[in-house]
JSON list of N, CA and C in Angstrom, two decimals:
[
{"chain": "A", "resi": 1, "resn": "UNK", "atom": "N", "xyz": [29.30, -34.42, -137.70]},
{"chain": "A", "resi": 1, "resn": "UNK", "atom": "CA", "xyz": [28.06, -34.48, -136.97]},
{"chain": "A", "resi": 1, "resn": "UNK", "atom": "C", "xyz": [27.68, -33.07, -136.54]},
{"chain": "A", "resi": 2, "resn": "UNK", "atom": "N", "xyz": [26.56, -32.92, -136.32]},
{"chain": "A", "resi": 2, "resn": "UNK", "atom": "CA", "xyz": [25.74, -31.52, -135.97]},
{"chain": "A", "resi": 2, "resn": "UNK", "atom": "C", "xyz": [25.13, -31.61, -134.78]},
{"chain": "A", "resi": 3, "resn": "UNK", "atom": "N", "xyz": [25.29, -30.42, -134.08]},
{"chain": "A", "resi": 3, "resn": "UNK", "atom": "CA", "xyz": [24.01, -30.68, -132.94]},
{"chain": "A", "resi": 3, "resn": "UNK", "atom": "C", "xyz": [22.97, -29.61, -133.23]},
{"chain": "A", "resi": 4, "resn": "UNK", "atom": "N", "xyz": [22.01, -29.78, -132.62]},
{"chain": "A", "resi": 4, "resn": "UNK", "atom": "CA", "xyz": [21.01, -28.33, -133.08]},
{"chain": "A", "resi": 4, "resn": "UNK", "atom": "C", "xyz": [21.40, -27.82, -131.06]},
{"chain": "A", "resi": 5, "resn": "UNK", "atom": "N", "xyz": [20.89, -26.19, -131.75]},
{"chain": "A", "resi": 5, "resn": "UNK", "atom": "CA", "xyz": [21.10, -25.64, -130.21]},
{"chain": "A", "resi": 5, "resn": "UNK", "atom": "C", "xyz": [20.32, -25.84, -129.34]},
{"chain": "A", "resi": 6, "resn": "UNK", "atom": "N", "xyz": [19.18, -26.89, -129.15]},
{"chain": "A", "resi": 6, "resn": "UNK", "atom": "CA", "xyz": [18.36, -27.72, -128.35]},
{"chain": "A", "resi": 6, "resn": "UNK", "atom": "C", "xyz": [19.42, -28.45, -127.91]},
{"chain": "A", "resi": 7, "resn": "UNK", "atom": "N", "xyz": [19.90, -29.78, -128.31]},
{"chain": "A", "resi": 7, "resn": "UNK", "atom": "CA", "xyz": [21.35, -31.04, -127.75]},
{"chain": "A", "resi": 7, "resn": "UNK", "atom": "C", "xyz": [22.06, -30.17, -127.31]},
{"chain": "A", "resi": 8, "resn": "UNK", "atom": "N", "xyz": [23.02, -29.04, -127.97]},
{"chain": "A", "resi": 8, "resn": "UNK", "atom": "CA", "xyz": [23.62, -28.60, -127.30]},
{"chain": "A", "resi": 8, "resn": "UNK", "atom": "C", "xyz": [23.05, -27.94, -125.81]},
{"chain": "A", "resi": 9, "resn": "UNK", "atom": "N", "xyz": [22.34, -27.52, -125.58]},
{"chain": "A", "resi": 9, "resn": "UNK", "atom": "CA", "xyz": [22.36, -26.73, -124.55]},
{"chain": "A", "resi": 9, "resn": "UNK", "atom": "C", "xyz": [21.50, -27.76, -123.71]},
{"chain": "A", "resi": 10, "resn": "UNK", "atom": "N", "xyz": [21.28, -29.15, -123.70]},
{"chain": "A", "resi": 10, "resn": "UNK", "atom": "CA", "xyz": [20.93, -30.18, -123.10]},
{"chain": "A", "resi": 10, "resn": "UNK", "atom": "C", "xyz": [22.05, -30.82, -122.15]},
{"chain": "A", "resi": 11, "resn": "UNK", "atom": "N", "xyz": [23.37, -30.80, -123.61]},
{"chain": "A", "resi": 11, "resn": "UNK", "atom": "CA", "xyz": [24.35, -30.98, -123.30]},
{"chain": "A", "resi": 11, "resn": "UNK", "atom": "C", "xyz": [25.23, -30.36, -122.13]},
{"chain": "A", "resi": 12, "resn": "UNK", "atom": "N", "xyz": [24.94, -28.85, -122.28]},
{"chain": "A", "resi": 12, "resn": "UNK", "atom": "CA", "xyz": [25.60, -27.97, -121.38]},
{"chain": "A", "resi": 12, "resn": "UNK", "atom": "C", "xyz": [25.06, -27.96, -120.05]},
{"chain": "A", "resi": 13, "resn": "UNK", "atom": "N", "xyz": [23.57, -28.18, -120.23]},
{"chain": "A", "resi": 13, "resn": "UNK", "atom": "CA", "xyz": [22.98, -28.24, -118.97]},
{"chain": "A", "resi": 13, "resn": "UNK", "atom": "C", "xyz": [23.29, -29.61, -118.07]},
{"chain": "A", "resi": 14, "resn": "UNK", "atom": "N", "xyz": [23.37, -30.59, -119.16]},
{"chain": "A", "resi": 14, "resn": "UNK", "atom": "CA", "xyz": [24.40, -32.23, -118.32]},
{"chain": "A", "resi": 14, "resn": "UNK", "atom": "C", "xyz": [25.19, -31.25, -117.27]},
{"chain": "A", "resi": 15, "resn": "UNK", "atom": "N", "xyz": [26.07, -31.12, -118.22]},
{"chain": "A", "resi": 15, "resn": "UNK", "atom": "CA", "xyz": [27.65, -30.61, -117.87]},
{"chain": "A", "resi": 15, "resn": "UNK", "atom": "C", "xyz": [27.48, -30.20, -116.24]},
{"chain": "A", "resi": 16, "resn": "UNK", "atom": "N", "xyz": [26.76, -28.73, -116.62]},
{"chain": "A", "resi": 16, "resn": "UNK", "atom": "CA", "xyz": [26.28, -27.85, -114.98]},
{"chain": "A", "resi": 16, "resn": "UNK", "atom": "C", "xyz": [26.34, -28.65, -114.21]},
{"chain": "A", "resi": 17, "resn": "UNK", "atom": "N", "xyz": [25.15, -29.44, -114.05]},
{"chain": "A", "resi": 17, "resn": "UNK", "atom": "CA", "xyz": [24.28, -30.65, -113.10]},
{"chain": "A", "resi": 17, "resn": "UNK", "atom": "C", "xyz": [25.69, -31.38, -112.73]},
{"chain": "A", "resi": 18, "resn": "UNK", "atom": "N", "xyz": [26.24, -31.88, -113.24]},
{"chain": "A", "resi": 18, "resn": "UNK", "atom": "CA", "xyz": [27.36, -32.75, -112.99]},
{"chain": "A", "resi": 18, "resn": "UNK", "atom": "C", "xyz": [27.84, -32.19, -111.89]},
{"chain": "A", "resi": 19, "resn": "UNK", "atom": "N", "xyz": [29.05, -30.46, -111.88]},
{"chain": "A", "resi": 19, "resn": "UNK", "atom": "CA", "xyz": [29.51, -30.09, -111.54]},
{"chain": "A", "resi": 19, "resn": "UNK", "atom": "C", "xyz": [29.21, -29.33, -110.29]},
{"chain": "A", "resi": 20, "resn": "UNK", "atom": "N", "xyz": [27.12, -29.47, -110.31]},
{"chain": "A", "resi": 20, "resn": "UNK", "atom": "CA", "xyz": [26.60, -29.05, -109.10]},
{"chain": "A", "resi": 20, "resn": "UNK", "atom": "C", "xyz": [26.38, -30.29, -107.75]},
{"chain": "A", "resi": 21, "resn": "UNK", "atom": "N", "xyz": [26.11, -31.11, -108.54]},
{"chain": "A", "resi": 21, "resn": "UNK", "atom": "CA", "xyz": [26.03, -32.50, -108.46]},
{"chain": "A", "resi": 21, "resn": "UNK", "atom": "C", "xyz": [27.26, -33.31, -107.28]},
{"chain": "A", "resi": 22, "resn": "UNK", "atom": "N", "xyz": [28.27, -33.82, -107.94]},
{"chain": "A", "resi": 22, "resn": "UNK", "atom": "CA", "xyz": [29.60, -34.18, -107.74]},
{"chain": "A", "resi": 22, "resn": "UNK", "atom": "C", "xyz": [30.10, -34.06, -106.41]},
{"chain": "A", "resi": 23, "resn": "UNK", "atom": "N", "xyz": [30.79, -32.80, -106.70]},
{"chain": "A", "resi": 23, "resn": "UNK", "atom": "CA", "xyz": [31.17, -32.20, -105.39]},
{"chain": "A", "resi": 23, "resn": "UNK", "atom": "C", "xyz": [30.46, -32.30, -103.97]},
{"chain": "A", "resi": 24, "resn": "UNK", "atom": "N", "xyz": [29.06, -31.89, -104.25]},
{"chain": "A", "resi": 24, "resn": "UNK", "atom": "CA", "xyz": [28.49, -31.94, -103.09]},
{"chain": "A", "resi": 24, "resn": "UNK", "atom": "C", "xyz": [28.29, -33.29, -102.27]},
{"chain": "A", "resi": 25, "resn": "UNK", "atom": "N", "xyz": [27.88, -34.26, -103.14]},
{"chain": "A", "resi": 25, "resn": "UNK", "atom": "CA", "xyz": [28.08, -35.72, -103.20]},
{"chain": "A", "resi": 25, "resn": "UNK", "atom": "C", "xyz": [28.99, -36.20, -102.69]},
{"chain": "A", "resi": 26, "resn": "UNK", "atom": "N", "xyz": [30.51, -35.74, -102.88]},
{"chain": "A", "resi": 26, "resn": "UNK", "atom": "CA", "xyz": [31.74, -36.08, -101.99]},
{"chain": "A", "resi": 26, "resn": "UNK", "atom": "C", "xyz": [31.77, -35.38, -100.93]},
{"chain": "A", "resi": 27, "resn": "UNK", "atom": "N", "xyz": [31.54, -34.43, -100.72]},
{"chain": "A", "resi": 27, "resn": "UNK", "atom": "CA", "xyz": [31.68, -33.54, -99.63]},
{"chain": "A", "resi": 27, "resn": "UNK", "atom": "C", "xyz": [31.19, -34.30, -98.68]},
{"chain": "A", "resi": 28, "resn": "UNK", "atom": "N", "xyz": [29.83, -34.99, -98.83]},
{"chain": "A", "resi": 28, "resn": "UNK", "atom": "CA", "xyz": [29.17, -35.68, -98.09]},
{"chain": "A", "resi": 28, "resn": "UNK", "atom": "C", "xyz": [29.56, -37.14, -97.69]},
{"chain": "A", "resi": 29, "resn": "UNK", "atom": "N", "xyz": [30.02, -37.85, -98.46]},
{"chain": "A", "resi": 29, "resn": "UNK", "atom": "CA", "xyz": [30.57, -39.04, -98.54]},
{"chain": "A", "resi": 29, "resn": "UNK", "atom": "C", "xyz": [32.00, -38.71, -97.57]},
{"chain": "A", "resi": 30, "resn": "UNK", "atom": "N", "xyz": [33.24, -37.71, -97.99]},
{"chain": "A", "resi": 30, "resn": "UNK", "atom": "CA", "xyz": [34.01, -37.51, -96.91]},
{"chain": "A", "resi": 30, "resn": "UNK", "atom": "C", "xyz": [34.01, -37.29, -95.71]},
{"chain": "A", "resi": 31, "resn": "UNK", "atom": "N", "xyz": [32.85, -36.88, -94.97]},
{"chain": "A", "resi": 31, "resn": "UNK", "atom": "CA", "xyz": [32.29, -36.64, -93.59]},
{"chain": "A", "resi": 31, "resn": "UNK", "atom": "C", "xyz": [31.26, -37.83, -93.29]},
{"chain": "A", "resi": 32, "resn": "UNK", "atom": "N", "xyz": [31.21, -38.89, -93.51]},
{"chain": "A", "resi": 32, "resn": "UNK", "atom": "CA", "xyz": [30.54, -40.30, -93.27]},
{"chain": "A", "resi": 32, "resn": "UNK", "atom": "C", "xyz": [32.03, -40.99, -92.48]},
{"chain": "A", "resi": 33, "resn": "UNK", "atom": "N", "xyz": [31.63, -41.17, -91.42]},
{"chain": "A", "resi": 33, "resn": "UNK", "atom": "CA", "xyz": [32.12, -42.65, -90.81]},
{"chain": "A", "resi": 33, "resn": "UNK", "atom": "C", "xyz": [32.91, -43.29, -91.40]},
{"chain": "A", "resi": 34, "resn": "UNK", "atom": "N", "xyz": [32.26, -43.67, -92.24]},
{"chain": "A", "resi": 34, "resn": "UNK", "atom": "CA", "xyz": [32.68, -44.72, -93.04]},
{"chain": "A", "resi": 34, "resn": "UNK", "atom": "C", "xyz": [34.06, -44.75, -93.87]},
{"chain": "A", "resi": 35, "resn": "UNK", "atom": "N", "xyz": [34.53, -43.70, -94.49]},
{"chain": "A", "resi": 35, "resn": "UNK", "atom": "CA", "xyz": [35.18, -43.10, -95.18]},
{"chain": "A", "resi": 35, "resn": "UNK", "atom": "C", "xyz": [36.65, -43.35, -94.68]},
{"chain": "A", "resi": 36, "resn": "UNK", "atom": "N", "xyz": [36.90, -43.43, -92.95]},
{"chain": "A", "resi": 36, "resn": "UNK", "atom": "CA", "xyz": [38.16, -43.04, -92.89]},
{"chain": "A", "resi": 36, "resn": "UNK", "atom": "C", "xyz": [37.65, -44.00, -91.11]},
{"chain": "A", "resi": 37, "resn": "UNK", "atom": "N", "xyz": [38.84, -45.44, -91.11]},
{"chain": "A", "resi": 37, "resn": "UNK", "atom": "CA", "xyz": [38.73, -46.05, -90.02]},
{"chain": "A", "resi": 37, "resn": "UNK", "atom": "C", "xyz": [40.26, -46.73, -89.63]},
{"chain": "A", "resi": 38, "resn": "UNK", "atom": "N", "xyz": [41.23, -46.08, -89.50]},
{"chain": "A", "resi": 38, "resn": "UNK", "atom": "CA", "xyz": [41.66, -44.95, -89.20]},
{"chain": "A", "resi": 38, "resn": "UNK", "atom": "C", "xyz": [42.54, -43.98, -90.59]},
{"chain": "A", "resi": 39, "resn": "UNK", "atom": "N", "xyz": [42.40, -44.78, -91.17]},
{"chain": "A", "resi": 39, "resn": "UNK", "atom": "CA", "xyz": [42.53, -43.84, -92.59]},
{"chain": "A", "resi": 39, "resn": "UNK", "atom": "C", "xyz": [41.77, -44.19, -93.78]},
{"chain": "A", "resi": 40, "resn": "UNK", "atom": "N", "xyz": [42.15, -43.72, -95.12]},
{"chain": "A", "resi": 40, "resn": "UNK", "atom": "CA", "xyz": [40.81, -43.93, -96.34]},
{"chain": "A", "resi": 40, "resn": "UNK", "atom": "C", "xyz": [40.45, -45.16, -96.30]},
{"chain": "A", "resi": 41, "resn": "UNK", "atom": "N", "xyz": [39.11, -45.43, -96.83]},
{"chain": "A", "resi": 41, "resn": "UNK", "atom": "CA", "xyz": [38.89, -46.83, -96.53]},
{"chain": "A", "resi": 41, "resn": "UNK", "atom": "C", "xyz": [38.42, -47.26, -98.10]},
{"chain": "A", "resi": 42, "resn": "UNK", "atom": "N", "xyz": [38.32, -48.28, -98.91]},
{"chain": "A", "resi": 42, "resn": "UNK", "atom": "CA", "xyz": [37.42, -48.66, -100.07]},
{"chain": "A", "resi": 42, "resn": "UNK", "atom": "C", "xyz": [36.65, -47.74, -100.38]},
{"chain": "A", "resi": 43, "resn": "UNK", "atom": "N", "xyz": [35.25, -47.92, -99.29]},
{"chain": "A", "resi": 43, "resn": "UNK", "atom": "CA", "xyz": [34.44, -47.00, -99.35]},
{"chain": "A", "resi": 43, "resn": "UNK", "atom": "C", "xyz": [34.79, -45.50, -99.87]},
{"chain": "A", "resi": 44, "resn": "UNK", "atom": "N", "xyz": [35.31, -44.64, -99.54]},
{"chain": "A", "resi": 44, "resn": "UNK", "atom": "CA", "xyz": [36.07, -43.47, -99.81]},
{"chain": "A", "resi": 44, "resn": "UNK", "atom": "C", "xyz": [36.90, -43.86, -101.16]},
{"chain": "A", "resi": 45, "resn": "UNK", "atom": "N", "xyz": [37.35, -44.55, -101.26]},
{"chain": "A", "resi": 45, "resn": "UNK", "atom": "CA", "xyz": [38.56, -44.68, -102.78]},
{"chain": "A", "resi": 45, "resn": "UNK", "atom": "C", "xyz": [37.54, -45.04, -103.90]},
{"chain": "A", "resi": 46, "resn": "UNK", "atom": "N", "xyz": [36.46, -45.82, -103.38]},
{"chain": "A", "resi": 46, "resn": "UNK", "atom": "CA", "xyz": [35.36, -45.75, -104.59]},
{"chain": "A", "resi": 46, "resn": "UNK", "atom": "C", "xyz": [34.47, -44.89, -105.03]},
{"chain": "A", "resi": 47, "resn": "UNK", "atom": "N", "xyz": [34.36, -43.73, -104.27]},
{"chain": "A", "resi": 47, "resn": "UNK", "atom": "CA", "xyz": [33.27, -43.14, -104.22]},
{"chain": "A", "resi": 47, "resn": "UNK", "atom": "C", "xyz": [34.18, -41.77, -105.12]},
{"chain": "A", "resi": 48, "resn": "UNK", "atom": "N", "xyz": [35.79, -41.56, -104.73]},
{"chain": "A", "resi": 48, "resn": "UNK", "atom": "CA", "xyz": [36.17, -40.13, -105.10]},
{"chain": "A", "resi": 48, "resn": "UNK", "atom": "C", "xyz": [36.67, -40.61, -106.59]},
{"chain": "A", "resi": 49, "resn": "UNK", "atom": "N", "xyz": [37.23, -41.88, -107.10]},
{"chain": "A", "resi": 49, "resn": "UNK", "atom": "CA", "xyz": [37.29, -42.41, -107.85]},
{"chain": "A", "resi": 49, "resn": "UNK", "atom": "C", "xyz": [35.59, -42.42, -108.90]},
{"chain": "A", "resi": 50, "resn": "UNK", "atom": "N", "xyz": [34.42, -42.74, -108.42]},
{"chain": "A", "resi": 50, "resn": "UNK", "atom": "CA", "xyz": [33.39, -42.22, -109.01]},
{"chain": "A", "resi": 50, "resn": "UNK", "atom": "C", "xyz": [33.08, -40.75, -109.37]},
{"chain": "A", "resi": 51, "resn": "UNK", "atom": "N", "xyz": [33.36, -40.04, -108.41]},
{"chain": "A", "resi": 51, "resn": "UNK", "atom": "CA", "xyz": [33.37, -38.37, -108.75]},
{"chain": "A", "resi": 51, "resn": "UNK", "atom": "C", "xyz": [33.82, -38.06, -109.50]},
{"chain": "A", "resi": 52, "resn": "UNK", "atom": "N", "xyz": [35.18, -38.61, -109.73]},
{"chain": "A", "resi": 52, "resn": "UNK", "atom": "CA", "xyz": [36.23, -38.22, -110.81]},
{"chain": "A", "resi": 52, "resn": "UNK", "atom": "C", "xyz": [35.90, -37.89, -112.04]},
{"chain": "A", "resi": 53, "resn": "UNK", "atom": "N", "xyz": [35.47, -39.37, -112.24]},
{"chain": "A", "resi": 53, "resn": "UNK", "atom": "CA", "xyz": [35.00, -39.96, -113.52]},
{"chain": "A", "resi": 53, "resn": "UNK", "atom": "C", "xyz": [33.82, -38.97, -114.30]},
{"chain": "A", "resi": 54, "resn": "UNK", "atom": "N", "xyz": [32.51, -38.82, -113.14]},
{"chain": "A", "resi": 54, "resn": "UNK", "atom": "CA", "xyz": [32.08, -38.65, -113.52]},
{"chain": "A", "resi": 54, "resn": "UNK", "atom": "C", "xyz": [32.07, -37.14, -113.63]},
{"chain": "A", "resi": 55, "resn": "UNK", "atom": "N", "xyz": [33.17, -36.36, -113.12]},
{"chain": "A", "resi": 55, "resn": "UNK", "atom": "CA", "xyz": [33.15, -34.73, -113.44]},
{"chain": "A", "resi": 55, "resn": "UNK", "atom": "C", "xyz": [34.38, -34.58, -114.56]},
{"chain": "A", "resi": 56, "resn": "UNK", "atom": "N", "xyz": [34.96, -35.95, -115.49]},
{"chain": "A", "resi": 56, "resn": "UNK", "atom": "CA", "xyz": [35.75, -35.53, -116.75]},
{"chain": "A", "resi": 56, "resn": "UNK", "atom": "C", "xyz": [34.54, -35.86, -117.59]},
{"chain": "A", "resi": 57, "resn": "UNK", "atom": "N", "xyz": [34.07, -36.68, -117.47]},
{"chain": "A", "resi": 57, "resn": "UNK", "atom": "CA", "xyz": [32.58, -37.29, -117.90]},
{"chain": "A", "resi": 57, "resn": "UNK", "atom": "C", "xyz": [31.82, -35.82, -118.70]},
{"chain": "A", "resi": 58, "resn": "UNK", "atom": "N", "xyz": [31.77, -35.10, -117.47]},
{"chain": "A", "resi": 58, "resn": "UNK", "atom": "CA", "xyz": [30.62, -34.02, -117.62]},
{"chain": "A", "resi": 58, "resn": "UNK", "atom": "C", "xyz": [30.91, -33.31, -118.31]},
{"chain": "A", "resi": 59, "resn": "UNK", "atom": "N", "xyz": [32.42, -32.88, -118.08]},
{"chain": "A", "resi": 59, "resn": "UNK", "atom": "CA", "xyz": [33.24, -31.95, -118.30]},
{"chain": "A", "resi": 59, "resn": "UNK", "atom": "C", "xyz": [33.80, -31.81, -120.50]},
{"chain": "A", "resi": 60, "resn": "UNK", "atom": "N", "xyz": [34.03, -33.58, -120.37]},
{"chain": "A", "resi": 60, "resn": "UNK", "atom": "CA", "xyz": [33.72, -33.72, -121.82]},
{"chain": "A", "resi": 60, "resn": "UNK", "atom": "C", "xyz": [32.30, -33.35, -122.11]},
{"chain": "A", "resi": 61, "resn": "UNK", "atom": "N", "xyz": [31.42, -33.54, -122.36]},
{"chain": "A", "resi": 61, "resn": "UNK", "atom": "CA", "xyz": [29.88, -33.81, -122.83]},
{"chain": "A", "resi": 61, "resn": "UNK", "atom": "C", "xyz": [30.16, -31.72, -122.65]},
{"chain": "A", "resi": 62, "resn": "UNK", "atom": "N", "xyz": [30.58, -31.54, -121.71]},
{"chain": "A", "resi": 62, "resn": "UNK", "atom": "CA", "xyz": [30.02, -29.80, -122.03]},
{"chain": "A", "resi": 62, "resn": "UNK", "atom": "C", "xyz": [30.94, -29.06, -122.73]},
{"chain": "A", "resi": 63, "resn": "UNK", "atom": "N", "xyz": [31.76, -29.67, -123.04]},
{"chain": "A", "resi": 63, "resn": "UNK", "atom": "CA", "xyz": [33.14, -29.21, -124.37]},
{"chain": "A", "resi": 63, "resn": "UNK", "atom": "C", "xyz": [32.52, -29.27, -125.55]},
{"chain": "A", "resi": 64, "resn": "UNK", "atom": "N", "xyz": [31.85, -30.51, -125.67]},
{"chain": "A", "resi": 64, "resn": "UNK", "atom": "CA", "xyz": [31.36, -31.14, -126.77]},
{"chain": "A", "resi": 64, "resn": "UNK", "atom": "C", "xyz": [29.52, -30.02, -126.88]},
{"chain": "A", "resi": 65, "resn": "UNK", "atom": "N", "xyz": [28.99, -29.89, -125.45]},
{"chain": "A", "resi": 65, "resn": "UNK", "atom": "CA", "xyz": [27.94, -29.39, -126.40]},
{"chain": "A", "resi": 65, "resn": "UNK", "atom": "C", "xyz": [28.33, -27.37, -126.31]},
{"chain": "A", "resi": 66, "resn": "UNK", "atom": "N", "xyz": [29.53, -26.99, -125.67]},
{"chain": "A", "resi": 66, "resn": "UNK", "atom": "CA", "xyz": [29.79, -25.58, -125.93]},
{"chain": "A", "resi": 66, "resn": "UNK", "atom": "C", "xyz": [29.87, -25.68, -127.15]},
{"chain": "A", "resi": 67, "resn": "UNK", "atom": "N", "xyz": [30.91, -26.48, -127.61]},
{"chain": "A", "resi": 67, "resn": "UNK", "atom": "CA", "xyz": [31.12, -26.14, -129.46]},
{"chain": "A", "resi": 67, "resn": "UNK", "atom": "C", "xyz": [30.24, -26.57, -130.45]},
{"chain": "A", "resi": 68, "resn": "UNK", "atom": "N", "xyz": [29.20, -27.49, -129.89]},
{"chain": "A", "resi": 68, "resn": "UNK", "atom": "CA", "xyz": [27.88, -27.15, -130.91]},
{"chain": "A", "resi": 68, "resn": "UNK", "atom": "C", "xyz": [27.02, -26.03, -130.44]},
{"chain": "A", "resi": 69, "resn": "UNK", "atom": "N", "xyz": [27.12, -25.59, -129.59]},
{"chain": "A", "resi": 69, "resn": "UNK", "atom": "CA", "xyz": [26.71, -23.87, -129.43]},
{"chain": "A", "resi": 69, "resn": "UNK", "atom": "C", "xyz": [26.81, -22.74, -130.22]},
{"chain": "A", "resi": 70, "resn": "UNK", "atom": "N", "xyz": [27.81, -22.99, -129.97]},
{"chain": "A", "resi": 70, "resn": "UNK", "atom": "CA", "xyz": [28.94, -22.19, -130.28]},
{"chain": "A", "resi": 70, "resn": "UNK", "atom": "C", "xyz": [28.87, -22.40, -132.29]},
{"chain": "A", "resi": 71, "resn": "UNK", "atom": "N", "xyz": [28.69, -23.27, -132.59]},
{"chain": "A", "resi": 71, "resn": "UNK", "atom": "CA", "xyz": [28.85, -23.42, -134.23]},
{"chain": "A", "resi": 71, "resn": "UNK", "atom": "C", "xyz": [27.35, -23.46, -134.57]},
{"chain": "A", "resi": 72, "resn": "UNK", "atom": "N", "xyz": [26.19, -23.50, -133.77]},
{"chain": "A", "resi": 72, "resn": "UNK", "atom": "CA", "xyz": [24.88, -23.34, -133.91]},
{"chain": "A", "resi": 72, "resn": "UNK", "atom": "C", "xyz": [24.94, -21.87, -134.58]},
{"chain": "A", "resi": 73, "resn": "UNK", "atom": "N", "xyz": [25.63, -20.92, -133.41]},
{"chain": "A", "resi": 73, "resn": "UNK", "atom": "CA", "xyz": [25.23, -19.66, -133.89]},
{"chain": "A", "resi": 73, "resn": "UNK", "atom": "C", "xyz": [25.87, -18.42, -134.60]},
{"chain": "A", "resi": 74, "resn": "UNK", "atom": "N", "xyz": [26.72, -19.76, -134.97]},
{"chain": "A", "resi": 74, "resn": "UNK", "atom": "CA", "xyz": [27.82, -19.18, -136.11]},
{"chain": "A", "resi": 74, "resn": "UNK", "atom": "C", "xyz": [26.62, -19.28, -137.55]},
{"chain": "A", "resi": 75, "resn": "UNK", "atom": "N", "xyz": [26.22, -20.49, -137.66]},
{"chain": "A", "resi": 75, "resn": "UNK", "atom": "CA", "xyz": [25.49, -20.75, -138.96]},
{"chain": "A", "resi": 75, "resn": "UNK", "atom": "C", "xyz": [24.04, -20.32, -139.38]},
{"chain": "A", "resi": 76, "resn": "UNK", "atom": "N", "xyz": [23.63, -19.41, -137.81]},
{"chain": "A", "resi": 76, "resn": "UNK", "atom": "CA", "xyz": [22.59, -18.76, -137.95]},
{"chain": "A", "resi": 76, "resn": "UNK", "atom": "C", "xyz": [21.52, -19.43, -136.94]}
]
């Protein structure tokens, strides 16, 4: 399969967003109430458990569109 360096760098830009994304998202979710009554609660185990996911998530998809980058401008 091929990507053109448009997908790829769609791809890469996923990736970013994810990793700008994510973090901040938990950061926020860990300082909620909610999170910790008197220790982790669901709430909290679902939410860092979602982060997770979704920053190997990202993390694949921007592996995947570096090396169609990356082989875009190998082939010209």
């Amino acid at each position: 399969m091929r990507l053109t360096r448009r997908t790829s760098l769609l791809l890469l830009a996923f990736a970013v967003w994810s990793w700008i994304i994510w973090p901040t998202f938990l950061k926020n979710v860990w300082s909620d109430p909610r999170s910790f009554a008197p220790g982790p609660t669901s709430f909290l185990i679902v939410h860092v458990v979602l982060t997770g996911a979704s920053l190997i998530f990202g993390t694949a998809i921007g592996v995947l569109g570096w090396r169609g980058y990356t082989a875009s401008r190998r082939k010209g």
